[in-house]
Short mmCIF file of C-alpha atoms in Angstrom, two decimals:
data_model
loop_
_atom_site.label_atom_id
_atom_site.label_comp_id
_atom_site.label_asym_id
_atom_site.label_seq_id
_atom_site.Cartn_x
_atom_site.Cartn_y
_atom_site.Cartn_z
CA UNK E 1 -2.62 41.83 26.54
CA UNK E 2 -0.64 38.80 26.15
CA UNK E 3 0.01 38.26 29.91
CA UNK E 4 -4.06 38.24 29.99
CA UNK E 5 -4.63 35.95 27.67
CA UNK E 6 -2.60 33.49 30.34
CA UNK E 7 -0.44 31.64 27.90
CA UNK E 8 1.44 28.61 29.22
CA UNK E 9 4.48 29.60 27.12
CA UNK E 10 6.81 26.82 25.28
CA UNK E 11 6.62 23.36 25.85
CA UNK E 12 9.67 22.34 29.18
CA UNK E 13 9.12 25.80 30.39
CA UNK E 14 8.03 27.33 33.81
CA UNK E 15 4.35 28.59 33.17
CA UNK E 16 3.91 32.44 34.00
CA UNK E 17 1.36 33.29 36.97
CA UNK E 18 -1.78 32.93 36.12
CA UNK E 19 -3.43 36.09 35.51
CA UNK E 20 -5.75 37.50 38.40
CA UNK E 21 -9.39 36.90 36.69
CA UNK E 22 -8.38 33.13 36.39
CA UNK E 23 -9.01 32.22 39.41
CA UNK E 24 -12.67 34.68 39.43
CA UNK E 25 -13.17 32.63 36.36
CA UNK E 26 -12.63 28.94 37.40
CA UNK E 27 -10.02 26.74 35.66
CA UNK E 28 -9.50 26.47 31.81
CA UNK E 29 -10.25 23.00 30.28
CA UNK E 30 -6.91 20.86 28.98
CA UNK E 31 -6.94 21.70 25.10
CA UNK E 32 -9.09 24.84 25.31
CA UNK E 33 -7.02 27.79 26.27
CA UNK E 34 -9.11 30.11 24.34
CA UNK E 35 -12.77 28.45 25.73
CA UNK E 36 -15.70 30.32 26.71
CA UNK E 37 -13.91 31.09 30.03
CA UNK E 38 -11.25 32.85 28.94
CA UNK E 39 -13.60 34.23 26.27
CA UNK E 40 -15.96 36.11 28.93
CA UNK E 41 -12.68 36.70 30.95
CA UNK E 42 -10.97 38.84 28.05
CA UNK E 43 -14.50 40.57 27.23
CA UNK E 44 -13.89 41.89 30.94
CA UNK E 45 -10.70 43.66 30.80
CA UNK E 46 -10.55 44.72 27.58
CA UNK E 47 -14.18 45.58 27.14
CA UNK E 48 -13.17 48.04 30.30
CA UNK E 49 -10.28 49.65 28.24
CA UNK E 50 -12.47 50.11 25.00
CA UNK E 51 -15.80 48.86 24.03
CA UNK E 52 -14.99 49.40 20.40
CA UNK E 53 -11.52 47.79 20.60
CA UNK E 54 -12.99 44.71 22.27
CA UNK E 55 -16.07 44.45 19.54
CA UNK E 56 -13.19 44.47 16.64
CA UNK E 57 -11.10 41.83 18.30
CA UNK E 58 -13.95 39.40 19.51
CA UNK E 59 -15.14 40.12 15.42
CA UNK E 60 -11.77 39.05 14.45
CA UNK E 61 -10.54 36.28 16.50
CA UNK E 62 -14.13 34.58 17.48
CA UNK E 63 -16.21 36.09 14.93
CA UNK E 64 -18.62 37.06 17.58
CA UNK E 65 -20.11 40.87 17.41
CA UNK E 66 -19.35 41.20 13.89
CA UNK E 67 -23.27 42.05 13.18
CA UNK E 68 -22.82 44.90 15.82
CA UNK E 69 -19.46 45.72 14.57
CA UNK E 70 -20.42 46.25 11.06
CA UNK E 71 -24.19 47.92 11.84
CA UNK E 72 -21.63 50.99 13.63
CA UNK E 73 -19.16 50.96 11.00
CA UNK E 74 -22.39 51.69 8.57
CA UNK E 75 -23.47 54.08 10.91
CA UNK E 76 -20.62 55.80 11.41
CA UNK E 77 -20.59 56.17 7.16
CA UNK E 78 -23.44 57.30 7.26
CA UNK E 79 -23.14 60.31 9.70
CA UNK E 80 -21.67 63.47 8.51
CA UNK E 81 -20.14 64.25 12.04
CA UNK E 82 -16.73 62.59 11.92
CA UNK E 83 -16.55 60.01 14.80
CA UNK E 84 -13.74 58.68 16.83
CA UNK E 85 -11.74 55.85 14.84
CA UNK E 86 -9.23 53.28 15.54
CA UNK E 87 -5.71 54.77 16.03
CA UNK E 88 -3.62 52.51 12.85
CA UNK E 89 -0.98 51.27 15.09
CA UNK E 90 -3.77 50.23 17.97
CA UNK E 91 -5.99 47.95 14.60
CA UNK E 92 -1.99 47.13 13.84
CA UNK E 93 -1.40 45.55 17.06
CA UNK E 94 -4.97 43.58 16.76
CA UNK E 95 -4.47 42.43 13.50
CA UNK E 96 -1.30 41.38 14.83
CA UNK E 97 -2.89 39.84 17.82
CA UNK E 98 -5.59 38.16 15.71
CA UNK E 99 -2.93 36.83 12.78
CA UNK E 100 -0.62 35.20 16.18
CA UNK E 101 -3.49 33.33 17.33
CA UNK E 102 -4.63 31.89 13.95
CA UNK E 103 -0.95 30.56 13.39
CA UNK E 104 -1.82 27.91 16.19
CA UNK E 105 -4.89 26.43 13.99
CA UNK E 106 -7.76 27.56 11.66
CA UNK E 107 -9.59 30.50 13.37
CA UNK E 108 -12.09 30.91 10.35
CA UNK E 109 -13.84 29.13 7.50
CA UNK E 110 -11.89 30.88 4.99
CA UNK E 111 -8.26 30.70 4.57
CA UNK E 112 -8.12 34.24 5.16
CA UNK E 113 -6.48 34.07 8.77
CA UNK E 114 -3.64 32.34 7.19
CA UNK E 115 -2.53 34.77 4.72
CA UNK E 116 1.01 36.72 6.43
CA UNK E 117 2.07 38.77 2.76
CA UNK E 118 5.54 38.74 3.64
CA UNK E 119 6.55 40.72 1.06
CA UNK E 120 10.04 41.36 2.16
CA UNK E 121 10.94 37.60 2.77
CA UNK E 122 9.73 37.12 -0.71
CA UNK E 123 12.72 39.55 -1.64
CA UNK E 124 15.02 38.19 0.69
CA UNK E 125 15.12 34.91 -0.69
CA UNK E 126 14.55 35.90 -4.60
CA UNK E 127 17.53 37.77 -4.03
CA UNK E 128 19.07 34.54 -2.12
CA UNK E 129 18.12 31.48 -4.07
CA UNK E 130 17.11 32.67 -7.62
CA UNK E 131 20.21 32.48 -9.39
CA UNK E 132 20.91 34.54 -12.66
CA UNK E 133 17.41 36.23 -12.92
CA UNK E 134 17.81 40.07 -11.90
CA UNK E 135 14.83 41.26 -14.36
CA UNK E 136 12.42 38.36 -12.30
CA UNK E 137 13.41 39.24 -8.92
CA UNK E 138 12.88 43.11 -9.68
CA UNK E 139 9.45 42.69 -11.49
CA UNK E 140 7.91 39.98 -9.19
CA UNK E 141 8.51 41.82 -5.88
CA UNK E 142 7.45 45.08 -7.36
CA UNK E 143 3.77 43.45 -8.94
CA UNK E 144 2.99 41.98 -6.00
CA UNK E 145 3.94 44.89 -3.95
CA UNK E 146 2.26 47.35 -5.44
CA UNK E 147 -0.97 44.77 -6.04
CA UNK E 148 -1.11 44.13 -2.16
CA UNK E 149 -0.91 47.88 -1.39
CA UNK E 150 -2.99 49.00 -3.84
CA UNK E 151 -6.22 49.89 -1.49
CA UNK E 152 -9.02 48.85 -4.22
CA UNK E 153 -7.76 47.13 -7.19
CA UNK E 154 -9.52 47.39 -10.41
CA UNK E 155 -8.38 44.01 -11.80
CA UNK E 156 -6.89 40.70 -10.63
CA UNK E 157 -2.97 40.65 -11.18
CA UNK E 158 -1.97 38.58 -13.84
CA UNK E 159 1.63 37.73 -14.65
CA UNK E 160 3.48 35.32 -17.21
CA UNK E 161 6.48 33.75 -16.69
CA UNK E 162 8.46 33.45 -19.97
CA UNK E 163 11.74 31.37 -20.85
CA UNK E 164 13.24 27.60 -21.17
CA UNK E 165 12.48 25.12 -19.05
CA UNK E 166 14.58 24.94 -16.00
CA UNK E 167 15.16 29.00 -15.31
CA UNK E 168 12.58 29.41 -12.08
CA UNK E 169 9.40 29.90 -13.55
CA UNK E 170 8.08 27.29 -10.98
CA UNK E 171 9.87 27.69 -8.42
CA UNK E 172 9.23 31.86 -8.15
CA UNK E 173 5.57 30.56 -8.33
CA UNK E 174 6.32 28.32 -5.24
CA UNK E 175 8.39 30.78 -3.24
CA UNK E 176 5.45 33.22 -4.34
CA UNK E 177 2.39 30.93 -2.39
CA UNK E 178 5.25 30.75 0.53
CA UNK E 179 5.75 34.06 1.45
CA UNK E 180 1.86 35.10 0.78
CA UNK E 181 0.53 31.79 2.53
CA UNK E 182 1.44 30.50 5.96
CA UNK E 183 1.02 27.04 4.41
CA UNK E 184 2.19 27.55 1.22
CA UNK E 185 1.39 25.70 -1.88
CA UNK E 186 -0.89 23.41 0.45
CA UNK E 187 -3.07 26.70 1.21
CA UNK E 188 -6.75 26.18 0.95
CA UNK E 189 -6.27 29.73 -1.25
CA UNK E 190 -3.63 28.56 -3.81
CA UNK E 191 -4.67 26.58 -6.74
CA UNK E 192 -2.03 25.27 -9.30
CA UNK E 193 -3.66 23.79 -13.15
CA UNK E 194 -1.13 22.07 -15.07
CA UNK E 195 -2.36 22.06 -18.76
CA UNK E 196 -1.74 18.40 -19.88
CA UNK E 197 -2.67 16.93 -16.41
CA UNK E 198 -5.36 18.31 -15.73
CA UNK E 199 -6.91 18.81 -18.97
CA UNK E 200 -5.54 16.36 -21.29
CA UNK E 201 -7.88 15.55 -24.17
CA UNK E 202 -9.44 18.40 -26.02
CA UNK E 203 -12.49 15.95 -26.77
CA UNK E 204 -13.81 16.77 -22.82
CA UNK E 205 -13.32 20.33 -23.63
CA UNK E 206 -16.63 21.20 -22.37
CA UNK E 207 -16.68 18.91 -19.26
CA UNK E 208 -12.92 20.74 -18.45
CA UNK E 209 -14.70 24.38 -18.99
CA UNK E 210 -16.97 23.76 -16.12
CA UNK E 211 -14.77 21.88 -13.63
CA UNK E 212 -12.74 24.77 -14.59
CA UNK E 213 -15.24 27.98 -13.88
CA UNK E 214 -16.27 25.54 -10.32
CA UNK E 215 -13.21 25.20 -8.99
CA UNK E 216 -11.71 28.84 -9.14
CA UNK E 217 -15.26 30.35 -8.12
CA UNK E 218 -14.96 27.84 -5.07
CA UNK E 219 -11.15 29.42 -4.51
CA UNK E 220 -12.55 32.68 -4.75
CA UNK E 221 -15.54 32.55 -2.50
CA UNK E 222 -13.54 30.66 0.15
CA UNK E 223 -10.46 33.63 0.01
CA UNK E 224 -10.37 37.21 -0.40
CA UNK E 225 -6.97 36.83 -1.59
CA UNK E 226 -6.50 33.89 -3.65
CA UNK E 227 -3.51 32.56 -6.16
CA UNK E 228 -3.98 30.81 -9.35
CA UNK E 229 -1.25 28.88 -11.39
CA UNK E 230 -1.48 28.04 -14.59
CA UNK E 231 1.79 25.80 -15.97
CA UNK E 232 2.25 24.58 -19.44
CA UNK E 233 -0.05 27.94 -20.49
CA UNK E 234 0.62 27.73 -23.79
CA UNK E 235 -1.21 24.29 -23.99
CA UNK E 236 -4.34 25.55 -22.93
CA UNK E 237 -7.16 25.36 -25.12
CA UNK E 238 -8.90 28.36 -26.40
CA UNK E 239 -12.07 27.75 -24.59
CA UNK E 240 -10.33 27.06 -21.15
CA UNK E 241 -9.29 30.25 -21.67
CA UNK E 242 -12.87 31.88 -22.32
CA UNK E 243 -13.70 30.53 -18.40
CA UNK E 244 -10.48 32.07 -17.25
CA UNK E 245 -11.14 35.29 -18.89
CA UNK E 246 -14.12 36.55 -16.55
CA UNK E 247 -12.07 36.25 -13.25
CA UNK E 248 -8.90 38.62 -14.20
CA UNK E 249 -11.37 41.02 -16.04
CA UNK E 250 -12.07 44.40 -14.33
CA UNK E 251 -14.62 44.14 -11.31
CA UNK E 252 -18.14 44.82 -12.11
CA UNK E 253 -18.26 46.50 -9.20
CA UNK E 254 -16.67 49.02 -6.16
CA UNK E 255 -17.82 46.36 -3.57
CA UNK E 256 -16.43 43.46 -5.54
CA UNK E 257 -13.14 45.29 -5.84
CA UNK E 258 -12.76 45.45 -2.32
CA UNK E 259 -13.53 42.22 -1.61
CA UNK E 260 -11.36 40.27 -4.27
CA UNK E 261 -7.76 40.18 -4.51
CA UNK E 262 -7.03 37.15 -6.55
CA UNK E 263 -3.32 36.38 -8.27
CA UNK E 264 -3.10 34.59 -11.61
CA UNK E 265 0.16 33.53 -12.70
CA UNK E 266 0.99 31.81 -16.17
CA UNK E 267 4.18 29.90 -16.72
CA UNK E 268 4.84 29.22 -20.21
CA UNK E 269 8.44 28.08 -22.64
CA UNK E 270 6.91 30.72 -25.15
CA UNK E 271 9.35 33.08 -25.77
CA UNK E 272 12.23 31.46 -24.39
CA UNK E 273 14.11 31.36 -27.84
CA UNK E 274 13.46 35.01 -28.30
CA UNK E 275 15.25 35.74 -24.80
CA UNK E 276 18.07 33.11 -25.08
CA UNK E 277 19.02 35.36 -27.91
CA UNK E 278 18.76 38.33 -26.24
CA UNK E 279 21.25 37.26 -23.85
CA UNK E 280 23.32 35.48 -26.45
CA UNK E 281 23.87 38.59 -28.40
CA UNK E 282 24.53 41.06 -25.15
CA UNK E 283 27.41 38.35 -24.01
CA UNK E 284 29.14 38.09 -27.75
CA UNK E 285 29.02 42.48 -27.49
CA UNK E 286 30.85 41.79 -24.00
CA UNK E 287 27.99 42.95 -22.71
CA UNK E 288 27.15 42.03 -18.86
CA UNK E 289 23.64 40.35 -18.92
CA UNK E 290 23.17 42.33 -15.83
CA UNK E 291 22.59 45.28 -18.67
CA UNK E 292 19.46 43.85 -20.43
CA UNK E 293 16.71 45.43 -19.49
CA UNK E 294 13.37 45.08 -19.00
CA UNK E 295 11.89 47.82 -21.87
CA UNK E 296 14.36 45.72 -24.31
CA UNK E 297 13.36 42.41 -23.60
CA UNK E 298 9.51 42.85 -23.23
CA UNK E 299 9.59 44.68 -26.58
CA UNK E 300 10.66 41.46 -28.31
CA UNK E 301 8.83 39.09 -26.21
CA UNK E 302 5.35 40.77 -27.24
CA UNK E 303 6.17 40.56 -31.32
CA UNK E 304 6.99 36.61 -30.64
CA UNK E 305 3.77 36.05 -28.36
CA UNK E 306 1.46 38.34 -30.17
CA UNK E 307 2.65 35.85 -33.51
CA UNK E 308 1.72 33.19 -31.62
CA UNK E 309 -1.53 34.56 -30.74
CA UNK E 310 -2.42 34.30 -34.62
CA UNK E 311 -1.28 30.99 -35.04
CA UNK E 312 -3.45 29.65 -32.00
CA UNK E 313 -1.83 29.72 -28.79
CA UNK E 314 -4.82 30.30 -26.54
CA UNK E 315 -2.70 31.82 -23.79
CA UNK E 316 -1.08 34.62 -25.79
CA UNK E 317 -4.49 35.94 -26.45
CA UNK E 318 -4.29 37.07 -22.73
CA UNK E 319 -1.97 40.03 -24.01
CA UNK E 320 -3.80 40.94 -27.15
CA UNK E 321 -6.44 41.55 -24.80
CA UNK E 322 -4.78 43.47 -22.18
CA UNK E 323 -5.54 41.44 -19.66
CA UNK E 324 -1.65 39.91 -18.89
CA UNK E 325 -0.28 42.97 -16.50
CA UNK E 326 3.43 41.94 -16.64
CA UNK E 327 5.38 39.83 -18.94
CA UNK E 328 8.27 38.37 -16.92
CA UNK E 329 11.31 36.86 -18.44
CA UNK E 330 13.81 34.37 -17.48
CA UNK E 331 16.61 34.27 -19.04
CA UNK E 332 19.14 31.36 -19.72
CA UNK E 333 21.07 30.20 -17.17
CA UNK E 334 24.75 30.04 -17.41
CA UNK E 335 28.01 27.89 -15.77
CA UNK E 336 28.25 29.35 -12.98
CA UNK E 337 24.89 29.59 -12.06
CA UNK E 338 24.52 25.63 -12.65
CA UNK E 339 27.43 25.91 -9.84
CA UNK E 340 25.14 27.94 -7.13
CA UNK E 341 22.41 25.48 -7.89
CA UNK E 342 24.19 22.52 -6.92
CA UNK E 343 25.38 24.14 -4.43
CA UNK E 344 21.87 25.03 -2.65
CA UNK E 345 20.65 21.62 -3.73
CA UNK E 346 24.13 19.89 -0.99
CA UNK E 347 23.00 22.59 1.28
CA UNK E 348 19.22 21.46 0.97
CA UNK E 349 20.15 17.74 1.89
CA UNK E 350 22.98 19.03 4.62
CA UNK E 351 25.64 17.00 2.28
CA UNK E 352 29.30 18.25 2.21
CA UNK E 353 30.29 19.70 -1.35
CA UNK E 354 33.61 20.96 -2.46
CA UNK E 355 34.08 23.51 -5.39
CA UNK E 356 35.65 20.71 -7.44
CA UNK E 357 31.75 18.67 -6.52
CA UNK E 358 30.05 21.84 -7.85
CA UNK E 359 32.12 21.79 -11.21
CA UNK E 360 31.50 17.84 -11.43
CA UNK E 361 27.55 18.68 -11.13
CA UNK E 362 27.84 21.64 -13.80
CA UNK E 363 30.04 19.44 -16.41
CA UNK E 364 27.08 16.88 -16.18
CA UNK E 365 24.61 19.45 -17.64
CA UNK E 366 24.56 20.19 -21.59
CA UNK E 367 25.29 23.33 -23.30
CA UNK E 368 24.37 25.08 -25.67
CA UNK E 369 24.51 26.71 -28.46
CA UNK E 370 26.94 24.12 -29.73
CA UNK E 371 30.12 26.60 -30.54
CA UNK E 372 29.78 28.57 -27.48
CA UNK E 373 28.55 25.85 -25.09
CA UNK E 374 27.01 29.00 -23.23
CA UNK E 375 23.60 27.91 -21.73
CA UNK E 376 22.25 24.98 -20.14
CA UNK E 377 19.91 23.24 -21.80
CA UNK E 378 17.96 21.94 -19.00
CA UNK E 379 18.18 25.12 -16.63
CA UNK E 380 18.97 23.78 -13.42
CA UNK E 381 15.66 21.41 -13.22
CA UNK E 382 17.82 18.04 -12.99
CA UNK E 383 20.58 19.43 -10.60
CA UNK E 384 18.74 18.11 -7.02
CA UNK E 385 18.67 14.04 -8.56
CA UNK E 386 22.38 14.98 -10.28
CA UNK E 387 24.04 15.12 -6.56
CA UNK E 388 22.91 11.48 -6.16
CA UNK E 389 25.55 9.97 -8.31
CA UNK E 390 28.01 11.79 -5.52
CA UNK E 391 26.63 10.10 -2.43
CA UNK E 392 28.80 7.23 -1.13
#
């Protein structure tokens, strides 16, 4: 299929012959390898193999025969005779097809073609980069796993990040929108609020409610599968949260459930003293903090948030509701993970370290608490701009 769509290959290379319908065809304007030509040229062969195949693949790469696509996909419901369907691995190799040539530019109007759900880079590099969080590697990978497989969800998937400043709340959200997004946090379908930026003075409440409501509709119309972050979530004000509410609610609907797929994810330093304690008291037992688990540590963290749920904090009204599926908690990070930070941040810049650089970078950090000198106080979130004071 590939040697028919007459690719030129990489850039200093030989180009391949040129298919034999190119020449039937005429030549293929500079900058328009996938033109009207080629289009009509394609239609040929592969409408030959398989009328059906060709409609799906001209639907998903050109968007043209989609009416005709979907008016015998409703008739084909509608008939009580089963009919013949796509083999999976045949639709598998279109989608592929389809996702390869939307990698070279937008093939759509929604950000839709640009969505790759690699699920098990996401794991890869939580297990490679996130230092000292085994309870957020397991829990993330496993939400969104099970949320991207699940054929018709009922609900959007909502998680909260919990725990001090500088553990990986942020940066899980970021390596999140990489692996779901070919571009990432610049994605047309990722959207990230940050409480006191973007909403700073409670008198413009209103005004923010709307703007609010606008803006992740817009998200949401323009992506099937969209991601919404939420930092500083405990500063939210009550009625930002009433225009939140409605889009991680159940779907109204079986059609609306299979069209939306949206990801909210709240990152908030609630909590954070209840699971620095956890930890605390697990390493004076001896304990490994490998062993806390998750049953332990969510029991605690919903007493603390649904207490601060009574004394106002908009954003913990999410789980007296019901509407937070999975509380996620990062816990403290210690010495030596300090170390492995520093340590990705020399790699990050290609500078040279030495182990005795690493401890210089981890001595600079404060600990606490102040007989045990245990934590770090600011997580690893000033280790990248502590490396500069080592550069000749």
């Amino acid at each position: 299929l590939l040697l028919l769509l007459g690719g030129s290959g990489s850039p200093g290379t030989t180009p391949p012959p040129r298919a034999p319908w190119a020449e039937e065809q005429g030549a293929v304007p500079e900058g328009e390898p996938w033109g009207r030509v080629r289009y009509e040229a394609v239609k040929k062969h592969l409408g030959a193999l398989s009328k059906q195949y060709w409609q799906y693949l001209a639907c998903k790469v050109w968007q043209e025969g989609c009416e005709e696509e979907e008016k015998q996909q409703e008739e084909r419901e509608a008939s009580a005779v089963p009919g013949w369907g796509f083999p999976l691995v045949g639709q598998d190799y279109l989608e592929i097809l389809s996702a390869w040539y939307c990698s070279f530019g937008r093939c759509c109007e929604t950000g839709d073609c640009r969505i790759i759900n690699n699920i098990t880079g996401l794991e890869a590099d939580l297990s490679g980069q996130l230092h000292g969080q085994h309870l957020a590697k397991a829990v993330v990978v496993r939400a969104v796993r099970g949320f991207l497989q699940s054929p018709r969800p009922r609900k959007a998937l909502v998680l909260s990040f919990h725990g001090w400043s500088g553990t990986g709340k942020n940066f899980v959200a970021r390596m999140v929108a990489s692996h779901l997004y070919r571009d990432g946090m610049r994605s047309d379908c990722v959207r990230v609020f940050v409480s006191l930026l973007h909403f700073p003075h409670h008198n413009y409440v209103d005004s923010y409610k709307a703007q609010l409501q606008r803006q992740i509709s817009e998200t949401l119309q323009r992506c099937r599968q969209a991601l919404l972050i939420f930092d500083e979530a405990e500063k939210l004000h009550s009625n930002l949260l009433d225009a939140i509410k409605p889009f991680m609610a159940q779907h109204g609907s079986k059609g609306q459930a299979d069209q939306q797929r949206s990801i909210f994810i709240f990152l908030s330093n609630l909590g954070g003293n209840t699971i620095n304690e956890v930890a605390l008291d697990f390493w004076r037992a001896g304990r490994a903090r490998e062993e806390i688990s998750l049953e332990l540590l969510e029991q605690r963290l919903r007493l603390e948030l649904q207490e601060a749920a009574e004394n106002g904090y908009a954003h913990s009204q999410l789980l007296r509701e019901n509407l937070i599926d999975f509380l996620v908690p990062f816990l403290p990070l210690e010495y030596h993970h300090v170390k492995l930070c520093a340590r990705d941040a020399f790699l990050a810049r290609g500078l040279p370290y030495t182990e005795a650089t690493l401890d210089q970078v981890a001595q600079m950090m404060v600990f606490v608490p102040k007989e045990e000198k245990l934590f770090s106080a600011q997580g690893c979130k000033s280790v990248p701009q502590r490396i500069n004071y080592f550069l000749p």
